[in-house]
XYZ file of C-alpha atoms in Angstrom:
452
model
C 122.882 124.780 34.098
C 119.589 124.857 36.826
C 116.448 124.856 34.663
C 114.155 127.428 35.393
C 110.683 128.329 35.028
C 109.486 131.456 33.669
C 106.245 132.136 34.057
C 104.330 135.648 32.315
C 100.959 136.316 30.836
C 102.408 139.285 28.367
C 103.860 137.313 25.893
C 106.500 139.560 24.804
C 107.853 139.883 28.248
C 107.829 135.639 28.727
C 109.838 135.722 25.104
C 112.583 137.777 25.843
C 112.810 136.298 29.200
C 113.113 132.902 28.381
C 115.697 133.818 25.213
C 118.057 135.238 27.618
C 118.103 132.765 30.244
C 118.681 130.340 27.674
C 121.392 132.246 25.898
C 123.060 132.432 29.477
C 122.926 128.460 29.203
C 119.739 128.007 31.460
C 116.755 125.363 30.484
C 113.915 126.979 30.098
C 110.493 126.088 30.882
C 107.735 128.616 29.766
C 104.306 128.913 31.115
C 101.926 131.888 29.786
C 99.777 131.984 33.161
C 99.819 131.104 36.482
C 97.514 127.728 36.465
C 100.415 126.490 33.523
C 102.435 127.717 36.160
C 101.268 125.786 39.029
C 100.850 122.154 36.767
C 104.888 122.656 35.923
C 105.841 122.773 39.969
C 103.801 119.955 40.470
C 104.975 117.608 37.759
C 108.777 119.003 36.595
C 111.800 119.657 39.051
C 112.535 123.333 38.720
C 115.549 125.084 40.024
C 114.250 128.427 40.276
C 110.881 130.387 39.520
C 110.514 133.749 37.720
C 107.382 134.953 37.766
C 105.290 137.944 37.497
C 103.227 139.402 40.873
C 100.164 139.953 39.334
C 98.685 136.764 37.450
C 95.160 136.464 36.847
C 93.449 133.185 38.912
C 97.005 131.997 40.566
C 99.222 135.126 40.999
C 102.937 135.245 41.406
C 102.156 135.536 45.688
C 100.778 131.958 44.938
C 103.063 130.424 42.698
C 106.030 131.583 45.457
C 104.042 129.463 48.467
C 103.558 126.655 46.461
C 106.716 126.623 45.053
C 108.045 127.143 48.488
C 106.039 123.812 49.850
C 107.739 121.567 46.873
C 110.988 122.936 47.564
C 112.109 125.317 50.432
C 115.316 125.918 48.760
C 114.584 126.755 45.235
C 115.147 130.257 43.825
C 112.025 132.452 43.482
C 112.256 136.159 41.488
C 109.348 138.233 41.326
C 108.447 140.292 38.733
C 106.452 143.552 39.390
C 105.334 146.903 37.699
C 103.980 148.506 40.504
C 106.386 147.750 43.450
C 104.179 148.400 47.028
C 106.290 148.234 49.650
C 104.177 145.338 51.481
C 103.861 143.466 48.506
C 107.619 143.527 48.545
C 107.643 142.913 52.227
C 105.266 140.194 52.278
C 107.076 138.500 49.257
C 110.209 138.482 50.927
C 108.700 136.917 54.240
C 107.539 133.935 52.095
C 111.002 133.613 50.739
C 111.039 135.213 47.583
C 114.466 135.581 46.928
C 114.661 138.937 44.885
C 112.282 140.982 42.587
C 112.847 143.159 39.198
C 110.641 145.906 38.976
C 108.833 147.085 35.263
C 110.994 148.007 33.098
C 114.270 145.799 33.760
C 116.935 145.392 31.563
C 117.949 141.811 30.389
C 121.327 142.549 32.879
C 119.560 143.238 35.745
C 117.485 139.895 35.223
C 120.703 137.682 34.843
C 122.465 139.513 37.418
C 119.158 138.393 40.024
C 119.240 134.598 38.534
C 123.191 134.842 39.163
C 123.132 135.730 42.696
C 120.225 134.002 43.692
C 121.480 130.866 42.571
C 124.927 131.564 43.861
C 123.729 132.470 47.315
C 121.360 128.876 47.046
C 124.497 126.901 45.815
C 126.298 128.621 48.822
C 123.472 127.416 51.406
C 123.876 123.844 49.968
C 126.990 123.629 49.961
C 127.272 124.348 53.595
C 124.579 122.012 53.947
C 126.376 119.292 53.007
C 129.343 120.285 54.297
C 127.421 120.388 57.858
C 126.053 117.036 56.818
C 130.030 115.929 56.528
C 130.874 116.912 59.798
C 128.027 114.687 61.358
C 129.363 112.053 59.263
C 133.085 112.546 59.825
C 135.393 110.632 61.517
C 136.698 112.974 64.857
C 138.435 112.172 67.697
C 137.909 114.755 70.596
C 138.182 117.953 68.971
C 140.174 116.553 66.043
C 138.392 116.934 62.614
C 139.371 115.734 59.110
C 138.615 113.245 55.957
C 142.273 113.193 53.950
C 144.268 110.495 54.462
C 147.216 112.502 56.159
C 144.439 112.862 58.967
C 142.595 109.264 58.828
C 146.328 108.049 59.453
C 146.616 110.539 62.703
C 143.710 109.187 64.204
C 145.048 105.467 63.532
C 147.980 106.690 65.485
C 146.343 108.082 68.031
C 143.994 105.033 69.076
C 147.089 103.057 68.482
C 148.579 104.914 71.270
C 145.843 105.564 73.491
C 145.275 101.247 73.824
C 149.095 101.336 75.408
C 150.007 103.534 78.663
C 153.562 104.547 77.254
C 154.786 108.235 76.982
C 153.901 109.990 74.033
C 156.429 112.565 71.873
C 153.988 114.889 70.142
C 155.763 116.782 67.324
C 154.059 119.371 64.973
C 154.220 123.027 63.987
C 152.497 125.724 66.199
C 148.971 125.802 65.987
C 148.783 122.114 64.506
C 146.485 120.624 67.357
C 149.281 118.872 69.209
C 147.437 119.516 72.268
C 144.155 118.136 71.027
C 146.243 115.062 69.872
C 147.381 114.769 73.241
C 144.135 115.425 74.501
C 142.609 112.593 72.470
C 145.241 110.032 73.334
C 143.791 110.398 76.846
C 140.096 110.701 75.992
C 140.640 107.367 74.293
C 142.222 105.456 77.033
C 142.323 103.811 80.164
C 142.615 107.045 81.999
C 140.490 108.890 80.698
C 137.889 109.409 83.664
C 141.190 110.979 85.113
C 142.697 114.162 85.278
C 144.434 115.836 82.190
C 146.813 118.448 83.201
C 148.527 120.263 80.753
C 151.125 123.638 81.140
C 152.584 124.933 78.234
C 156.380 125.117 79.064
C 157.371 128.053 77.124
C 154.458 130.552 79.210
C 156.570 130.096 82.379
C 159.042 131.225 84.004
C 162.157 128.491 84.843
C 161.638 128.893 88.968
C 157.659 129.338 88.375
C 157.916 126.522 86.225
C 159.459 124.102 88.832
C 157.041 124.689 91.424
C 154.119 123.913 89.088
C 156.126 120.843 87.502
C 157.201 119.744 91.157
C 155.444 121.344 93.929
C 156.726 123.391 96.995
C 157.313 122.783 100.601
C 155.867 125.598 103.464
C 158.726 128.321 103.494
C 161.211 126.858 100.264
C 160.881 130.720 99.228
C 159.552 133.818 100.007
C 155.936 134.072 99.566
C 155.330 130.413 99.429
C 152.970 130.002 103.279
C 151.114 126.935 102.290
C 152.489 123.369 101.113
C 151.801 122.807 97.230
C 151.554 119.692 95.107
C 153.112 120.151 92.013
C 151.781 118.961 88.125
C 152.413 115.622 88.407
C 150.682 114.850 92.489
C 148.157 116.462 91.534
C 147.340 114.214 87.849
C 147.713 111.284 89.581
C 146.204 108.218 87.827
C 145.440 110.625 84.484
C 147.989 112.491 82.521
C 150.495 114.757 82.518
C 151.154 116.949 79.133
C 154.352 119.494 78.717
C 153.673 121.478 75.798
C 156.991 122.606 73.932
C 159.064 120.535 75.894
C 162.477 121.963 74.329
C 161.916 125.197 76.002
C 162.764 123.501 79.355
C 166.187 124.886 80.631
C 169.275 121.726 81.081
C 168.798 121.922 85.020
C 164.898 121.535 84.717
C 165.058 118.527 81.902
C 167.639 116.914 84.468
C 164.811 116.907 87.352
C 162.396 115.545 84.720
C 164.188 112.973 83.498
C 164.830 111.549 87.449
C 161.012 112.080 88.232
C 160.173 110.080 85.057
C 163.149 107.593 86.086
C 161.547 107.218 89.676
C 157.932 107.801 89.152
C 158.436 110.232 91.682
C 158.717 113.836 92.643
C 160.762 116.069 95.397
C 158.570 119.276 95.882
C 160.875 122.332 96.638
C 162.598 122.358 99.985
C 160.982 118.878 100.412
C 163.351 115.653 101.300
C 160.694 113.024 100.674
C 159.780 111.744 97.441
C 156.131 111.478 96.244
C 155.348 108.661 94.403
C 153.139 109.417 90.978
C 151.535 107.356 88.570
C 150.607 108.886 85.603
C 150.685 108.893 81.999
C 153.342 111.651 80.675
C 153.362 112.759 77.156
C 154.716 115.843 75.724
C 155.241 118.134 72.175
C 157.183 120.726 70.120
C 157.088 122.759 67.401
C 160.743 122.293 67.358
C 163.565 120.076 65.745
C 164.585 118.014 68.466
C 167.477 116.348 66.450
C 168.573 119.190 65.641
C 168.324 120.684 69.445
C 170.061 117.352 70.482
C 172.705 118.344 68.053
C 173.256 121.219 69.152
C 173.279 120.070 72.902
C 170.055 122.454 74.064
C 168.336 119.280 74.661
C 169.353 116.333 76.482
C 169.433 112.897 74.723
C 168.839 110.575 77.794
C 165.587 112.399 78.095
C 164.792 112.493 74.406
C 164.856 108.656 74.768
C 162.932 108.247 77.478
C 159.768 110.028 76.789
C 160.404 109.320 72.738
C 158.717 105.606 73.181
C 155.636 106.437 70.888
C 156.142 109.419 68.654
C 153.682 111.520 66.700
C 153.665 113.067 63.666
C 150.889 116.360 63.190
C 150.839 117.346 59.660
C 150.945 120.675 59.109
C 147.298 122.122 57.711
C 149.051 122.832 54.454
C 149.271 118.909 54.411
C 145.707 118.109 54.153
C 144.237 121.541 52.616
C 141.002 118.621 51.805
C 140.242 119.228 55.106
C 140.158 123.135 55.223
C 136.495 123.339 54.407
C 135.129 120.745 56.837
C 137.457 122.694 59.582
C 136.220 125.822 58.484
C 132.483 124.565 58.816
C 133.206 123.504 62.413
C 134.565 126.814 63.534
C 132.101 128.235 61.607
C 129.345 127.062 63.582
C 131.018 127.462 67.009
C 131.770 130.912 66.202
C 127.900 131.877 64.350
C 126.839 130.473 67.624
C 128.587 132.635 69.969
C 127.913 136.066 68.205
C 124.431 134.709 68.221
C 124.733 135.261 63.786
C 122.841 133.612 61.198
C 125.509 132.285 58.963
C 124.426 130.406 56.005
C 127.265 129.606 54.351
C 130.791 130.758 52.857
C 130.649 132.022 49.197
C 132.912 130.280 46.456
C 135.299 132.766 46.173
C 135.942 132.992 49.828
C 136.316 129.228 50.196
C 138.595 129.172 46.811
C 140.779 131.710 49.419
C 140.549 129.556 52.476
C 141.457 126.588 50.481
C 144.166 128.324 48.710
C 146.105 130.313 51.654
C 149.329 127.765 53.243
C 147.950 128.416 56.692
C 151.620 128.836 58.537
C 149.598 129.189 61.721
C 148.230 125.996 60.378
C 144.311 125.003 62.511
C 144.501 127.832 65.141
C 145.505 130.193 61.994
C 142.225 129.640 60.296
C 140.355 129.206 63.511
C 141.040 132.742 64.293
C 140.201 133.756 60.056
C 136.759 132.148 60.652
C 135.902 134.225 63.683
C 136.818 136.944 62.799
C 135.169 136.307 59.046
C 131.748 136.068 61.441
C 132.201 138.369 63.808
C 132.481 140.931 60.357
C 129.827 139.259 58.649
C 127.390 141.906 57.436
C 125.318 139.393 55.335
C 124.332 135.526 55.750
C 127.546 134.660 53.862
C 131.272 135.309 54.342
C 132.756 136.738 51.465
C 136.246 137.620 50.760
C 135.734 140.955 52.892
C 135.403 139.471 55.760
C 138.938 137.648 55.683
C 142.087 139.073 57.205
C 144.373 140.078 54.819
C 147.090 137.741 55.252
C 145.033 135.312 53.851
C 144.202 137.495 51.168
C 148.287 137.870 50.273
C 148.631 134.050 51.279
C 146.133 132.926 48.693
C 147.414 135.403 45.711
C 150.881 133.635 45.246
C 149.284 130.221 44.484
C 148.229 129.494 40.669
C 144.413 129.989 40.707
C 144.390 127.099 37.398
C 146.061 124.954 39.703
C 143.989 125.119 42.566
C 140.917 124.344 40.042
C 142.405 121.297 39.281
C 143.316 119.997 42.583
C 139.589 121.391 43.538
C 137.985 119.062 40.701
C 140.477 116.102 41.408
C 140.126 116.320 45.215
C 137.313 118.247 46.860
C 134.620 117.439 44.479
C 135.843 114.062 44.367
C 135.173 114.071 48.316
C 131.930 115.463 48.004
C 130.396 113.029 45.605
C 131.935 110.135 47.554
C 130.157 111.304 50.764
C 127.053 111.570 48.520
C 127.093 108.284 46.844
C 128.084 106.346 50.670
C 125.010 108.010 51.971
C 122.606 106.487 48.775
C 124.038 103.309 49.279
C 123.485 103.076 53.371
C 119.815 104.116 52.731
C 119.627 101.719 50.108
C 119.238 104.302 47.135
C 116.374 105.963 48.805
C 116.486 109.873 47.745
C 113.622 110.365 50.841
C 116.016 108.749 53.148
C 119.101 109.534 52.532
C 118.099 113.446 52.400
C 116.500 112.845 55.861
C 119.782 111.593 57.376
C 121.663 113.473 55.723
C 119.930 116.622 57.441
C 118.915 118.265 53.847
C 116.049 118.409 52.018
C 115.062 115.931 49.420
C 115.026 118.562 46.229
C 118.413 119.430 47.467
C 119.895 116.185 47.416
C 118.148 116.050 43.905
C 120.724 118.757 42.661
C 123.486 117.857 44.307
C 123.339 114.323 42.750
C 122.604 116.122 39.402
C 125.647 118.126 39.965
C 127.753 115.060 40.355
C 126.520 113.085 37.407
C 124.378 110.357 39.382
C 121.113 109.000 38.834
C 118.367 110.766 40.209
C 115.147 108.702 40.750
């Protein structure tokens, strides 16, 4: 447990005090005046201060600012018996992180230690994970540490070195778009245009005007010529985004503008010549559609030259805490919020919730989360409710397991790669690492390694 610092000039108070942090399982450090007070900061590493407001020679105003300096993050509770409203204010503006007012009852003072250091362990933790996210490997908007991930983005610069056509296949809401997306950011075209239309959104004669163009007059309405999706991506990409949806008469035409490398716009006798790079998705079996003859296998073949797997989010729940930093931040950003951080319990839900909207599921769970936030930290009230159900039919004893096995496992591994790139160096590492130096302190403590 943190050790903290207690620090009282009645000695009764300071007593029972320090006997009930340290029956809660705290270290205790005891100073009988503020000066004792002041010589502890400066020579032992605290985790949080309690200390009474009015100290003779170096009050508890003091102790907070210096306390403050050593440490930005560490946990300071005032104690008071006459409880001004600017003292309070004024306390709180230096970061005091709660106060007990004369008499308080040995509940109220572990309840304060409880959440204060909960709330810091919350900050941290975001800290780092922020820290991760700089740190992570990503390709385009693609995010991730687990393995199921590392081995997408092998696949994915695999493919983007070749120019072949690309079979995307993944449940909704998976990122198959962002796959495709960073297949072409990591290519030869990518200076070039990406065009992508989502096959299912259309209608089938909308559809074949945007896939293929339209000649002046080839229906009513249409006044002016049009190039269709795959003029107007010349040299870049073309993406068709659940593919299966097509109709048999519209994966025909395809298949003979793939065949050709050309297109006949509507009402148009001339073909167009293309070049581009096609690739294209779906949530859907495609054996199985094959099988069932609602998708044609001359076509499956031809654009099935590289094919790519998107694990489902459910397949990499490691990752579900960096991902929900990132969309965290996007989202704090754009409601203009201070977000600090999302509390245990809420991650334990995040983490424990299949996600069978998979990354756009829990994209949409972390903006709403912030744009409900009433506080610096998203609790489980914030979360829709079918996350809520989702995470209450997994086995919470499980989950700590895989947590201890798995995310902590992560978590000290990022720490201990960061020590060893800076050499060891505490100073430096915390620097890089974005964090401050007492910080890095606990979180090494935490894990079990050496502190300097």
């Amino acid at each position: 447990m943190e050790p903290i610092l207690v620090v009282e000039d009645d000695p009764d108070i300071l007593e029972v005090c320090a006997a009930v942090l340290q029956q809660a399982g705290h270290a205790v450090i005891k100073a009988e005046s503020g000066r004792r007070g002041e010589a502890v900061l400066h020579t032992s590493a605290v985790d949080a201060v309690v200390a009474d407001l009015k100290l003779p020679g170096f009050d508890g105003l003091d102790l907070l600012r210096l306390a403050k300096e050593i440490d930005p993050d560490i946990v300071v509770i005032l104690i008071t018996g006459f409880p001004a409203v600017e003292t309070v204010v004024e306390a709180m503006k230096f970061g005091a992180s709660d106060y007990l007012v004369k008499p308080f009852t040995q509940a109220q003072l572990l309840e304060a230690v409880r959440r204060s250091l909960q709330q810091r362990r919350t900050k941290e933790a975001y800290g780092i994970l922020r820290s991760q996210l700089r740190g992570s490997l990503a390709l385009g908007a693609l995010v991730g540490q687990s393995r199921t991930v590392l081995k997408l983005f092998d696949d994915i610069r695999r493919a983007a070195s070749v120019d072949a056509t690309v079979l995307i296949l993944g449940e909704s809401g998976a990122g198959k778009e962002l796959v495709a997306r960073a297949i072409h950011g990591n290519g030869r075209r990518q200076e070039k245009a990406f065009l992508a239309i989502n096959c299912a959104a259309i209608p089938e004669n909308l559809l074949e005007a945007e896939l293929f163009g339209y000649e002046r007059g080839a229906f009513t309405g249409a006044q002016l010529t049009k190039e269709g999706l795959f003029e107007a991506a010349h040299q870049g990409t073309v993406f068709l985004d659940e593919i299966c949806e097509l109709t048999p008469n519209l994966q025909a035409k395809l298949l003979r503008a793939l065949e050709e490398g050309a297109v006949r716009r509507l009402a148009g006798r001339t073909p167009i010549p293309f070049d581009v790079r096609f690739m294209a998705a779906t949530n859907r079996d495609v054996q199985e559609e094959m099988r069932k003859e609602r998708f044609r296998e001359d076509l499956f073949f031809r654009i099935d030259v590289i094919e790519i797997q998107v694990p489902p989010l459910r397949a990499r729940a490691e990752d579900i805490p960096l991902l929900a930093a990132h969309f965290l931040e996007g989202a704090a950003a754009r409601y203009r919020k201070q977000i600090d951080g999302v509390t245990p319990q809420a991650m334990e839900l995040l983490t424990r919730h299949d996600w069978p909207g998979n990354v756009r599921e829990l994209k949409n769970a972390i903006e709403r989360a912030v744009a409900y936030a009433k506080s610096p930290f998203l609790t489980p009230a914030e979360l829709p409710e079918a996350v809520l159900r989702g995470a209450a039919r997994h086995d919470r004893h499980r989950f700590r397991e895989w947590k201890e096995k798995t995310l902590e496992r992560l978590e000290r591994e990022f720490i201990e790669r960061a020590l060893a790139e800076h050499g060891g160096n505490v100073t430096h590492t915390a620097k890089a690492l974005g964090i401050h130096r007492s910080t890095l302190q606990r979180l090494m403590r935490k894990h079990h390694l050496p502190v300097e």
